[in-house]
Structure formats: structure tokens, C-alpha cells
Short mmCIF file of C-alpha atoms in Angstrom, two decimals:
data_model
loop_
_atom_site.label_atom_id
_atom_site.label_comp_id
_atom_site.label_asym_id
_atom_site.label_seq_id
_atom_site.Cartn_x
_atom_site.Cartn_y
_atom_site.Cartn_z
CA MET A 1 -2.80 2.14 18.19
CA THR A 2 -5.82 -0.12 17.78
CA SER A 3 -7.94 -0.04 14.46
CA THR A 4 -10.28 2.95 14.56
CA ILE A 5 -13.21 2.98 12.17
CA THR A 6 -14.44 6.46 11.19
CA LYS A 7 -17.08 7.75 8.97
CA THR A 8 -16.23 9.85 5.93
CA LYS A 9 -18.10 11.08 2.92
CA THR A 10 -17.11 7.87 1.14
CA GLY A 11 -18.15 5.61 3.93
CA LYS A 12 -16.49 3.90 6.89
CA GLN A 13 -12.74 4.04 6.94
CA ILE A 14 -9.83 2.64 9.03
CA ALA A 15 -7.15 5.04 10.20
CA CYS A 16 -3.73 3.61 9.61
CA LYS A 17 -0.18 5.07 10.12
CA VAL A 18 2.87 3.94 8.03
CA HIS A 19 6.36 4.75 9.12
CA MET A 20 8.48 5.56 6.11
CA LEU A 21 12.23 4.94 5.63
CA ASP A 22 13.01 8.63 6.24
CA ASP A 23 11.44 8.35 9.74
CA GLN A 24 8.21 10.09 8.89
CA ASP A 25 4.79 8.74 9.73
CA LEU A 26 2.17 8.97 6.95
CA PRO A 27 -1.48 8.58 8.04
CA PHE A 28 -3.75 6.78 5.81
CA HIS A 29 -7.53 5.98 5.83
CA ILE A 30 -8.57 2.52 4.14
CA ASP A 31 -11.55 0.61 3.38
CA PRO A 32 -12.30 -1.98 6.15
CA LYS A 33 -12.21 -4.67 3.44
CA ALA A 34 -8.85 -3.31 2.01
CA THR A 35 -6.07 -5.92 1.64
CA GLY A 36 -2.45 -5.51 2.21
CA GLN A 37 -1.80 -5.03 -1.36
CA ASP A 38 -4.33 -2.12 -1.43
CA LEU A 39 -2.48 -0.33 1.40
CA LEU A 40 0.90 -1.01 -0.17
CA ASN A 41 -0.22 0.30 -3.54
CA SER A 42 -1.62 3.48 -1.97
CA VAL A 43 1.67 4.16 -0.13
CA CYS A 44 3.65 3.61 -3.28
CA ASN A 45 1.25 5.86 -5.31
CA TYR A 46 1.47 8.54 -2.74
CA ILE A 47 5.32 8.73 -2.89
CA ASP A 48 5.34 7.98 -6.67
CA LEU A 49 7.42 4.82 -6.50
CA LEU A 50 7.69 2.83 -9.80
CA GLU A 51 9.80 -0.24 -8.54
CA LYS A 52 7.37 -0.96 -5.64
CA ASP A 53 7.77 -4.85 -5.54
CA TYR A 54 11.08 -4.69 -3.84
CA PHE A 55 9.29 -3.19 -0.80
CA GLY A 56 6.67 -4.39 1.70
CA LEU A 57 4.89 -3.34 4.92
CA GLU A 58 5.97 -4.66 8.45
CA TYR A 59 3.93 -4.61 11.54
CA LEU A 60 4.30 -5.82 15.15
CA ASP A 61 1.93 -8.51 16.16
CA SER A 62 0.48 -8.99 19.69
CA HIS A 63 3.73 -10.62 20.89
CA ARG A 64 5.81 -7.62 19.54
CA ASN A 65 7.28 -9.80 16.70
CA VAL A 66 7.98 -8.31 13.25
CA CYS A 67 5.64 -9.67 10.59
CA TRP A 68 5.09 -8.98 6.79
CA LEU A 69 1.59 -7.80 5.88
CA GLU A 70 0.33 -10.33 3.47
CA SER A 71 -0.70 -8.80 0.20
CA ASP A 72 -3.92 -10.88 -0.64
CA LYS A 73 -5.37 -11.03 2.84
CA PRO A 74 -7.72 -8.26 4.27
CA ILE A 75 -5.70 -6.09 6.61
CA LEU A 76 -8.13 -6.37 9.48
CA LYS A 77 -7.85 -10.21 9.37
CA GLN A 78 -4.09 -9.88 9.97
CA VAL A 79 -3.59 -7.05 12.51
CA THR A 80 -5.13 -5.51 15.54
CA GLU A 81 -2.94 -2.34 15.48
CA THR A 82 -2.86 -0.53 12.17
CA LYS A 83 0.65 0.92 12.38
CA PHE A 84 3.01 -0.38 9.76
CA SER A 85 6.62 0.22 8.50
CA PHE A 86 7.38 0.65 4.93
CA CYS A 87 10.78 -1.10 4.19
CA VAL A 88 12.75 -3.08 1.78
CA LYS A 89 11.58 -6.72 1.50
CA PHE A 90 13.83 -8.13 -1.26
CA TYR A 91 17.49 -6.95 -1.16
CA THR A 92 18.78 -7.11 -4.70
CA PRO A 93 22.24 -8.39 -5.09
CA ASP A 94 22.86 -5.96 -8.03
CA PRO A 95 21.84 -2.30 -7.25
CA GLY A 96 22.75 -1.39 -10.78
CA GLN A 97 19.56 -3.13 -11.71
CA LEU A 98 17.52 -0.47 -9.87
CA GLU A 99 16.38 1.82 -12.57
CA GLU A 100 15.35 4.97 -10.71
CA GLU A 101 17.34 7.23 -8.50
CA PHE A 102 14.53 7.41 -6.05
CA THR A 103 14.50 3.55 -5.62
CA ARG A 104 18.18 3.70 -4.92
CA TYR A 105 17.63 6.45 -2.40
CA LEU A 106 15.06 4.21 -0.51
CA PHE A 107 17.61 1.36 -0.53
CA ALA A 108 20.10 3.73 0.79
CA LEU A 109 17.84 4.75 3.54
CA GLN A 110 17.21 1.04 4.31
CA ILE A 111 20.89 0.43 4.58
CA LYS A 112 21.33 3.44 6.77
CA ARG A 113 18.74 2.01 9.15
CA ASP A 114 20.13 -1.52 9.04
CA LEU A 115 23.57 -0.17 9.85
CA ALA A 116 22.28 1.99 12.71
CA VAL A 117 20.38 -0.80 14.47
CA GLY A 118 22.99 -3.35 13.91
CA ALA A 119 21.09 -5.32 11.39
CA LEU A 120 23.77 -5.00 8.73
CA LEU A 121 26.71 -6.94 10.38
CA CYS A 122 30.07 -6.02 9.05
CA SER A 123 33.57 -4.95 10.30
CA ASP A 124 34.17 -1.61 12.00
CA ASN A 125 36.13 -0.47 8.82
CA THR A 126 33.37 -1.34 6.44
CA ALA A 127 30.78 0.29 8.81
CA SER A 128 32.80 3.57 8.75
CA LEU A 129 33.16 3.45 5.08
CA LEU A 130 29.41 3.10 4.60
CA ALA A 131 28.71 5.85 7.17
CA SER A 132 31.02 8.13 5.09
CA TYR A 133 28.93 7.75 2.01
CA ILE A 134 25.84 8.65 4.25
CA VAL A 135 27.68 11.70 5.45
CA GLN A 136 28.45 12.70 1.78
CA ALA A 137 24.94 12.22 0.80
CA GLU A 138 23.46 14.14 3.64
CA ILE A 139 25.97 16.81 4.30
CA GLY A 140 27.93 17.19 1.17
CA ASP A 141 31.59 17.72 0.55
CA TYR A 142 34.17 17.80 3.40
CA LEU A 143 35.18 21.41 3.91
CA GLU A 144 38.53 22.68 5.20
CA THR A 145 36.58 24.76 7.81
CA TYR A 146 35.82 21.52 9.48
CA ASN A 147 39.56 21.62 10.63
CA ASN A 148 39.92 17.73 10.85
CA ASN A 149 37.15 17.79 13.44
CA PRO A 150 34.31 15.21 13.10
CA SER A 151 32.01 17.42 15.05
CA TYR A 152 30.20 18.44 11.84
CA PHE A 153 28.47 15.05 11.81
CA ASN A 154 29.15 13.33 15.08
CA SER A 155 25.72 14.28 16.63
CA HIS A 156 24.47 11.24 14.33
CA LYS A 157 25.03 7.65 15.38
CA TYR A 158 25.54 5.69 12.26
CA PHE A 159 26.15 2.36 13.92
CA PRO A 160 26.13 0.92 17.44
CA HIS A 161 29.00 1.67 19.66
CA GLN A 162 30.27 4.46 17.40
CA SER A 163 33.41 5.87 19.05
CA VAL A 164 35.64 8.94 18.46
CA GLU A 165 38.02 6.61 16.77
CA HIS A 166 35.30 5.44 14.34
CA GLU A 167 34.33 9.14 13.67
CA ILE A 168 37.91 9.97 12.70
CA ARG A 169 37.90 7.11 10.34
CA ILE A 170 34.55 8.16 8.98
CA MET A 171 35.95 11.79 8.42
CA ASN A 172 38.95 10.42 6.60
CA PHE A 173 36.92 8.33 4.32
CA HIS A 174 34.64 11.32 3.67
CA LYS A 175 37.46 13.47 2.49
CA ASN A 176 37.84 11.07 -0.51
CA HIS A 177 34.40 11.57 -1.66
CA LEU A 178 34.78 15.13 -2.87
CA GLY A 179 32.37 16.12 -5.63
CA GLN A 180 29.91 13.22 -5.34
CA SER A 181 26.30 14.16 -5.69
CA PRO A 182 23.80 12.47 -3.22
CA ALA A 183 22.93 10.14 -6.08
CA ASP A 184 26.48 9.21 -6.55
CA ALA A 185 26.95 8.62 -2.83
CA ASP A 186 23.89 6.43 -2.78
CA LEU A 187 25.11 4.27 -5.51
CA ASN A 188 28.55 3.81 -3.95
CA LEU A 189 26.84 3.04 -0.69
CA LEU A 190 24.75 0.33 -2.33
CA ASP A 191 27.90 -1.03 -4.01
CA ILE A 192 29.78 -1.38 -0.81
CA ALA A 193 26.84 -2.82 1.20
CA ARG A 194 26.15 -5.43 -1.41
CA LYS A 195 29.52 -6.95 -0.99
CA VAL A 196 28.98 -7.39 2.63
CA GLU A 197 28.47 -11.12 3.26
CA LEU A 198 25.43 -10.46 5.62
CA PHE A 199 23.88 -7.71 3.30
CA GLY A 200 20.15 -8.14 3.72
CA ILE A 201 20.37 -11.23 5.92
CA LYS A 202 17.85 -11.68 8.69
CA MET A 203 18.67 -14.47 10.99
CA HIS A 204 16.09 -16.95 12.21
CA LEU A 205 16.90 -19.02 15.32
CA ALA A 206 16.53 -22.80 14.62
CA LYS A 207 18.24 -26.29 15.55
CA ASP A 208 19.28 -29.18 13.48
CA HIS A 209 18.24 -32.73 14.13
CA GLU A 210 21.02 -33.02 16.62
CA GLN A 211 19.68 -29.99 18.48
CA VAL A 212 22.65 -27.86 17.58
CA ASN A 213 21.76 -24.15 17.66
CA LEU A 214 21.78 -22.53 14.25
CA ASN A 215 20.57 -19.45 12.37
CA LEU A 216 18.74 -19.78 9.12
CA SER A 217 18.29 -17.09 6.47
CA VAL A 218 16.94 -16.83 3.01
CA ALA A 219 18.63 -14.75 0.22
CA HIS A 220 18.49 -14.35 -3.57
CA MET A 221 20.82 -17.38 -4.18
CA GLY A 222 18.93 -19.85 -1.70
CA ILE A 223 18.78 -20.82 1.96
CA LEU A 224 21.78 -20.07 4.14
CA VAL A 225 22.75 -21.86 7.52
CA PHE A 226 24.91 -19.92 10.00
CA GLN A 227 26.45 -20.97 13.22
CA ASN A 228 26.31 -17.71 15.16
CA ILE A 229 27.09 -15.55 12.29
CA THR A 230 29.47 -17.84 10.42
CA LYS A 231 27.92 -19.31 7.25
CA ILE A 232 28.43 -23.11 7.20
CA ASN A 233 26.08 -24.18 4.47
CA THR A 234 24.26 -22.83 1.48
CA PHE A 235 21.41 -24.67 -0.30
CA SER A 236 21.07 -23.05 -3.63
CA TRP A 237 17.66 -22.97 -5.29
CA ALA A 238 19.08 -25.17 -8.10
CA LYS A 239 19.74 -27.98 -5.64
CA ILE A 240 16.37 -27.71 -3.73
CA ARG A 241 13.57 -29.98 -4.96
CA LYS A 242 11.03 -29.20 -2.31
CA LEU A 243 10.41 -26.96 0.69
CA SER A 244 7.86 -28.07 3.31
CA PHE A 245 7.01 -27.65 7.01
CA LYS A 246 5.20 -29.73 9.57
CA ARG A 247 4.53 -27.92 12.69
CA LYS A 248 7.83 -26.91 14.03
CA LYS A 249 9.85 -28.88 11.52
CA PHE A 250 11.23 -27.21 8.37
CA LEU A 251 12.30 -29.59 5.65
CA ILE A 252 14.46 -29.22 2.64
CA LYS A 253 14.42 -32.00 0.02
CA LEU A 254 17.35 -31.76 -2.27
CA GLN A 255 17.73 -32.67 -6.16
CA PRO A 256 19.08 -36.04 -7.00
CA GLU A 257 22.85 -35.89 -7.61
CA GLY A 258 24.00 -39.39 -6.55
CA TYR A 259 27.13 -38.27 -4.68
CA GLY A 260 27.08 -40.89 -2.03
CA TYR A 261 25.09 -42.65 0.80
CA TYR A 262 23.87 -39.42 2.53
CA LYS A 263 20.08 -38.89 2.59
CA ASP A 264 18.14 -36.47 0.64
CA THR A 265 16.42 -34.35 3.36
CA VAL A 266 17.66 -31.72 5.67
CA GLU A 267 15.49 -30.98 8.73
CA PHE A 268 15.51 -27.95 11.09
CA TYR A 269 13.46 -27.22 14.00
CA PHE A 270 11.97 -23.88 15.22
CA ASP A 271 10.75 -23.10 18.61
CA THR A 272 7.18 -22.51 17.47
CA ARG A 273 5.04 -23.58 14.57
CA ASP A 274 4.52 -19.85 13.68
CA GLU A 275 8.27 -19.27 13.36
CA CYS A 276 8.46 -22.30 11.20
CA LYS A 277 5.71 -21.43 8.90
CA ASN A 278 6.72 -17.76 8.56
CA PHE A 279 10.38 -18.79 7.53
CA TRP A 280 8.84 -21.24 4.91
CA LYS A 281 6.68 -18.46 3.61
CA LYS A 282 9.66 -16.10 3.35
CA CYS A 283 11.45 -18.83 1.42
CA ILE A 284 8.53 -19.22 -0.98
CA GLU A 285 8.44 -15.46 -1.73
CA TYR A 286 12.27 -15.27 -2.20
CA HIS A 287 12.40 -18.13 -4.52
CA ALA A 288 9.44 -16.73 -6.68
CA PHE A 289 10.92 -13.23 -6.67
CA PHE A 290 14.49 -13.97 -7.56
CA ARG A 291 14.28 -17.34 -9.37
CA CYS A 292 11.13 -17.24 -11.51
CA VAL A 293 10.66 -15.38 -14.66
CA THR A 294 6.98 -14.66 -14.10
CA ILE A 295 4.16 -16.24 -11.91
CA GLN A 296 0.59 -17.20 -12.60
CA ARG A 297 -1.74 -15.21 -10.39
CA SER A 298 -4.73 -16.94 -8.98
CA GLN A 299 -7.29 -16.51 -6.17
CA ARG A 300 -7.20 -18.34 -2.98
CA SER A 301 -9.27 -21.38 -2.96
CA LYS A 302 -12.57 -20.99 -1.08
CA ASN A 303 -13.17 -24.75 -0.81
CA LYS A 304 -12.26 -25.24 2.90
CA LEU A 305 -13.03 -29.02 2.54
CA LEU A 306 -10.02 -29.64 0.32
CA ALA A 307 -7.90 -26.96 2.03
CA GLY A 308 -5.71 -29.34 3.94
CA GLY A 309 -2.53 -27.37 3.86
CA SER A 310 -1.27 -23.74 3.52
CA SER A 311 -2.59 -21.82 0.47
CA PHE A 312 0.14 -19.18 0.82
CA ARG A 313 1.57 -17.82 -2.39
CA TYR A 314 3.68 -14.92 -3.68
CA HIS A 315 1.45 -12.38 -5.52
CA GLY A 316 3.83 -9.65 -6.61
CA ARG A 317 6.04 -9.26 -9.67
CA THR A 318 9.27 -11.12 -10.06
CA GLN A 319 12.61 -9.27 -10.22
CA LYS A 320 12.71 -9.90 -13.94
CA GLU A 321 9.31 -8.44 -14.42
CA ILE A 322 10.15 -5.38 -12.29
CA ILE A 323 13.32 -4.70 -14.32
CA GLU A 324 11.44 -4.88 -17.58
CA TYR A 325 8.58 -2.76 -16.30
CA ALA A 326 10.78 -0.02 -14.91
CA ARG A 327 12.72 0.21 -18.13
CA GLU A 328 9.51 0.47 -20.15
CA ASN A 329 8.05 3.16 -17.87
CA TYR A 330 11.30 5.01 -16.76
CA VAL A 331 11.02 8.87 -16.60
CA LYS A 332 14.28 10.44 -16.89
CA ASN A 333 15.24 13.13 -14.41
CA ARG A 334 12.08 12.53 -12.12
CA SER A 335 12.53 14.78 -9.11
CA PHE A 336 12.05 13.99 -5.40
CA THR A 337 12.85 15.53 -2.08
CA ARG A 338 15.46 14.07 0.07
CA SER A 339 14.64 14.17 3.73
CA TYR A 340 18.02 15.64 4.62
CA SER A 341 18.24 18.15 1.88
CA ASN A 342 18.19 21.22 4.33
CA THR A 343 21.47 19.88 5.85
CA ARG A 344 23.42 20.26 2.52
CA THR A 345 25.10 23.45 1.28
CA VAL A 346 23.03 23.17 -1.83
CA ALA A 347 19.60 21.50 -1.34
CA PRO A 348 18.17 19.59 -4.18
CA VAL A 349 15.01 21.09 -5.59
CA ILE A 350 11.86 19.09 -5.81
CA ASN A 351 8.89 17.47 -4.42
CA ARG A 352 8.06 13.97 -5.44
CA ALA A 353 4.99 13.47 -3.12
CA HIS A 354 2.17 12.59 -5.41
CA ARG A 355 -1.05 10.85 -5.30
CA SER A 356 -2.60 9.19 -8.30
CA PRO A 357 -6.12 10.43 -9.35
CA GLY A 358 -8.92 8.40 -7.93
CA SER A 359 -7.03 7.10 -4.93
CA THR A 360 -9.26 6.08 -2.10
CA ILE A 361 -6.50 6.72 0.47
CA ARG A 362 -6.51 10.02 2.35
CA THR A 363 -3.38 11.51 4.05
CA SER A 364 -3.11 14.38 6.39
CA ASP A 365 -0.76 17.25 6.16
CA THR A 366 0.84 16.70 9.57
CA ILE A 367 3.64 14.12 9.53
CA GLU A 368 5.33 13.07 12.66
CA SER A 369 8.83 11.56 12.91
CA VAL A 370 9.45 8.34 15.01
CA ARG A 371 12.06 5.79 15.44
CA HIS A 372 11.92 2.36 13.82
CA HIS A 373 10.83 -0.80 15.73
CA LYS A 374 12.61 -0.83 19.11
CA ASN A 375 13.43 -4.54 18.95
CA GLN A 376 15.89 -4.18 16.11
CA THR A 377 19.20 -3.97 17.87
CA GLY A 378 22.73 -5.29 17.11
CA VAL A 379 26.37 -4.58 17.43
CA ILE A 380 28.80 -3.76 14.54
CA GLY A 381 32.23 -5.04 14.84
CA ASP A 382 34.52 -8.11 14.64
CA THR A 383 32.19 -9.77 17.20
CA THR A 384 28.62 -9.09 16.63
CA ASN A 385 25.04 -10.08 17.85
CA VAL A 386 22.81 -11.44 15.23
CA TYR A 387 19.63 -9.80 14.36
CA GLN A 388 16.53 -11.85 14.58
CA GLN A 389 13.35 -11.24 12.76
CA VAL A 390 10.49 -13.58 13.58
CA TYR A 391 7.15 -13.83 11.55
CA TYR A 392 3.93 -15.10 13.20
CA ASP A 393 0.74 -16.08 11.55
CA ASP A 394 -2.27 -18.00 12.71
CA SER A 395 -3.36 -20.06 9.77
CA SER A 396 -2.46 -23.65 8.92
CA THR A 397 0.22 -25.80 10.77
CA HIS A 398 1.98 -27.34 7.74
CA GLY A 399 2.51 -26.92 3.97
CA SER A 400 4.95 -27.47 1.28
CA ARG A 401 6.12 -26.51 -2.22
CA THR A 402 7.84 -28.70 -4.84
CA LEU A 403 10.05 -27.87 -7.65
CA ASP A 404 8.42 -29.61 -10.63
CA SER A 405 9.72 -30.15 -14.10
CA LYS A 406 6.40 -30.59 -15.73
CA PHE A 407 6.25 -26.80 -16.07
CA SER A 408 8.52 -24.46 -17.84
CA ARG A 409 10.70 -22.12 -15.87
CA ASP A 410 8.75 -18.94 -17.14
CA LYS A 411 5.61 -19.69 -15.13
CA TYR A 412 4.95 -19.82 -11.43
CA ASP A 413 2.20 -22.44 -10.65
CA LEU A 414 -0.27 -21.40 -7.89
CA SER A 415 -2.55 -24.23 -8.26
CA ASP A 416 -5.30 -24.59 -5.57
CA GLU A 417 -4.21 -28.13 -4.92
CA GLN A 418 -2.86 -28.32 -1.46
CA ASN A 419 -1.41 -30.71 0.99
CA THR A 420 -0.76 -31.48 4.59
CA ASP A 421 2.30 -33.34 5.67
CA GLU A 422 0.50 -35.23 8.34
CA ASP A 423 1.63 -38.62 6.90
CA GLU A 424 4.88 -37.47 5.43
CA ASP A 425 7.20 -38.70 8.25
CA GLU A 426 7.05 -42.34 7.10
CA HIS A 427 8.35 -41.24 3.61
CA ILE A 428 11.18 -39.13 4.78
CA GLN A 429 14.51 -40.66 5.26
CA LYS A 430 16.89 -39.93 8.09
CA PRO A 431 17.90 -36.32 7.53
CA ILE A 432 21.45 -35.04 6.96
CA ASN A 433 22.92 -32.96 9.69
CA GLY A 434 22.28 -29.40 8.92
CA LEU A 435 25.99 -28.59 9.66
CA SER A 436 27.32 -30.66 6.80
CA SER A 437 28.57 -27.99 4.57
CA SER A 438 31.07 -30.14 2.56
CA SER A 439 29.66 -33.59 2.57
CA PRO A 440 28.22 -34.89 -0.63
CA THR A 441 24.63 -35.89 -0.60
CA HIS A 442 22.70 -38.90 -2.16
CA ILE A 443 19.27 -38.36 -3.11
CA CYS A 444 16.77 -41.26 -3.24
CA ARG A 445 14.59 -40.93 -6.45
CA SER A 446 10.97 -41.54 -6.45
CA SER A 447 8.14 -40.60 -8.78
CA GLU A 448 4.83 -41.60 -7.35
CA PRO A 449 2.26 -38.73 -7.51
CA VAL A 450 0.12 -37.30 -4.62
CA HIS A 451 -3.02 -39.12 -3.81
CA ILE A 452 -6.12 -37.73 -2.07
CA ASP A 453 -8.19 -40.40 -0.32
CA ASP A 454 -12.06 -40.59 -0.26
CA ASN A 455 -12.10 -38.29 2.81
CA HIS A 456 -10.45 -35.57 0.77
CA SER A 457 -7.38 -35.85 3.07
CA PRO A 458 -4.26 -35.30 0.97
CA LEU A 459 -1.60 -37.97 1.68
CA ILE A 460 1.97 -37.36 0.66
CA GLN A 461 3.24 -40.67 -0.79
CA HIS A 462 6.33 -39.45 -2.54
CA PRO A 463 7.75 -36.13 -3.77
CA ILE A 464 7.37 -35.44 -7.48
CA ASP A 465 10.48 -36.69 -9.54
CA GLN A 466 12.30 -34.99 -12.31
CA VAL A 467 11.59 -31.43 -11.03
CA ASP A 468 12.42 -28.13 -12.57
CA LYS A 469 14.54 -25.85 -10.50
CA GLY A 470 12.70 -22.78 -11.52
CA LYS A 471 9.33 -23.43 -10.08
CA PHE A 472 7.43 -24.20 -6.69
CA VAL A 473 4.03 -25.96 -6.82
CA GLU A 474 2.02 -27.42 -4.01
CA THR A 475 1.84 -31.16 -3.78
#
């Protein structure tokens, strides 16, 4: 679907369609100048979602790659087709911190989808246990009239290559969930899922400096390195001094720890510049969301003369801010409708659909169910295929963020000062092998600041020294 401009009483509008986690399509009409955040706010207002910063909007670019809709850019400058998917963007490691039942329900729907398409990689036994909680939430208690026959749910495929043996296992697990409400089942589902090593992990294909094939991922604790689906290294946020990219090269500069003679920079290589930049952007967002207490919001710089690098920033609330906001604005027993309520013996009452007064987004009454993006596939079992999610963007070819101790951990600096890494190669020591998970690292300390020459070309002379692990700034 290409973007279609229509005239309404309020002026020109763009028709959009947002695919929700319950497989409904919600049509919206937006202003041609609306940003990604405008559309996300309208979707969250319509479904009355309080803890909205855990979620985002995905779209397929012209190459059929999955991308996040950037919040501060106009939508029409990012997409040609105005069809989006509403989904979980930040997978919290502790579902108990989700204040509202409705938020936990949406997370449960995301886990159900991840499990179904093979994005949540786990053993067959764990997959069956997860599926049993989905059955409990959607169907209710196991009844004796089922006569030990899984036919009461086997029309649903909860994970790839689901077999009769798996269905019997699901049924046996389901018998143990007697009396659990849908909310209880959701919470138990989240509790099991969060313990899966690859929970919320989206693999990005890359290579180390020796051209060994790897998978990179970013999570709440830092950047993870996998060989196939086996984790071989973790770079925690506390150990990272600076993240940067130069064309296809992604660089991790580590904190000085003085362990030995190993160098301080790890390099990885992506197939394209877009893949490299988008993984870097994802790391910036994850660090800001999970690591920072708050961030300083600022507008993008309009001075293109000095805009030598990426101006990308995270613009939402941090997890700490969401938790505090949700606790302050929590409404007890707020009601909503579960999409599968008609399959249970006793359906929940309620209708949560709501639009705030003054909303400029219009929705139609006809909602059509569709499947999720067709390129999300995988296998559940002892041997699995990794799920790859690639982000594409057409802006700058290089950028960086540094962890700087000049600022306190309770702020997120979004200074307009930018850099390119065009001259950075001469300052980077030979990298460590990305596979070295147990080797100590030695870090060369330096403290010279960034300089900009008379032609306004930012030159990286050295990374900033004595940095604070709670903050990224551009250098």
C-alpha cells in the first residue's frame, strides 16, 4: 500500500494501517507532516496504553527489511508504504515491573507471536510449557470432557514444527494450570519466557576482523556476541566506553581496566552500511532506555554545515521514567477486551478501546485480521535457525557515541555536536578478536578532546577519557 493523500474536513490526510499484536489491522489517517511519535501516540491513545514506551512501530522498507519507525522524523520521509506493525521494542528482563495487566497482555501476545514464528528460540520442552500458558489464557481450564485428547487446541500452531508429541506435552502442562485466570497465565508466561537465554534477542549477521561469521544482538545488559546461537561474549554497558560506526564497520571501545596487553577496541563488520548503522542505532536506544535514569530532550540540529555525522538520538522515556510514571498514573481494575475472549467458557467483560479527546487520528469501524511480516521465520528445538532482523536507513554513513564522566548518570546528553569517523582509523589500535570471550583486555588511556578544523570537519583525535558508564554523548 503506497501512501495515499485524501482530503477531509480537517485538511489533507495520509491513510495508514497499523497491524496490532492481536492480528487486527487498525486504519488511521495522519497529517502529512506527522512524525513517527505522532502516529505511535495516536495508536497508544486509541488502545488506552499507559506504558507505551516499551513499544514501537515497525515497517518494511523497499528491500523488504524490517525497520523501526523513527519517532522524531516525519513519517513520509521514512516510508513509501504506510503500513506498520505495533510491537514490543524493549523486552524488559523483569515483567513484574510492568504495572498494568493490559501491558502484560500485550507482552504475552508478543511472546506468542515470537514463539509462533520461531523468533523465541528455546527447547521443545520450554516451547510446550509456554504454549500451555497461552492455551490456559485463551481457552481456560482443562476439562475432563477433553478425554486426554489435544484436539481442543491443536488447530492452533504455537511454534514451528509442532507435532502430536508436542501437543500431548502441551496438554499435560495445561492440566497443571487449573484455576489460573488469563492475567495469571500471562504473568506465568512472561516469567518463563524471561528465563529463556534468547528472550527478546534479535540476531544481526556480522563478522569479526578475521572474517569469522557471527551474530550480534543488543539486550538490556549490553551487546551480545553469538556464534550461530551460542553466546560467546558479552560486552556489558559498564565496560563500554564508546560505540561508533564507520561505513560497514561497527566499533566497541572498552573501559580501561589494565588486564594485559590486549587492545581496547573490538571491530565487527556488516554486509552493508545500512545494517551497521541500524545496529548502532539500536544499541544507542537500548543503552538509553535501560541504562539511563533520564534523558535530555533536544531538537535535531538544522545546521547542515556542522552535521558531519549521525544526529540520531533516543527520544522516549527511560525504563525508570516509565516505571515511575505508571505507578503515579495507575488505574486499578482498568478493563480491556482480550481478542480471544469468545473462546473461553467465561469471557472477560469490557472494552478498552478508547480515543483521547482532541485526537487528530481517525479510525474506521472495519478491522481486518492479517498475519505478521512473512519474513519472520524460525525453528524451535535443540537445533534452531536464528532470527535475523535488519534495519535500513538512508542517512549518514558513520557516527558515534561516547560514555563520558563529565556528566552525571541521571542525564542523557543529546548535544548537537556531531562527528564523523573519517580520520579515526589512525587512532584505533589493532582490534581484539570478537570471539575472545575469556581473554582479559588492556585499554590504552588517552584524554585529548575532539577538535574541529577551520573547515568545520570534525576530526577524532582520541576518545574522551575517564568516562561515566551511564551516558552516551556524541564526540
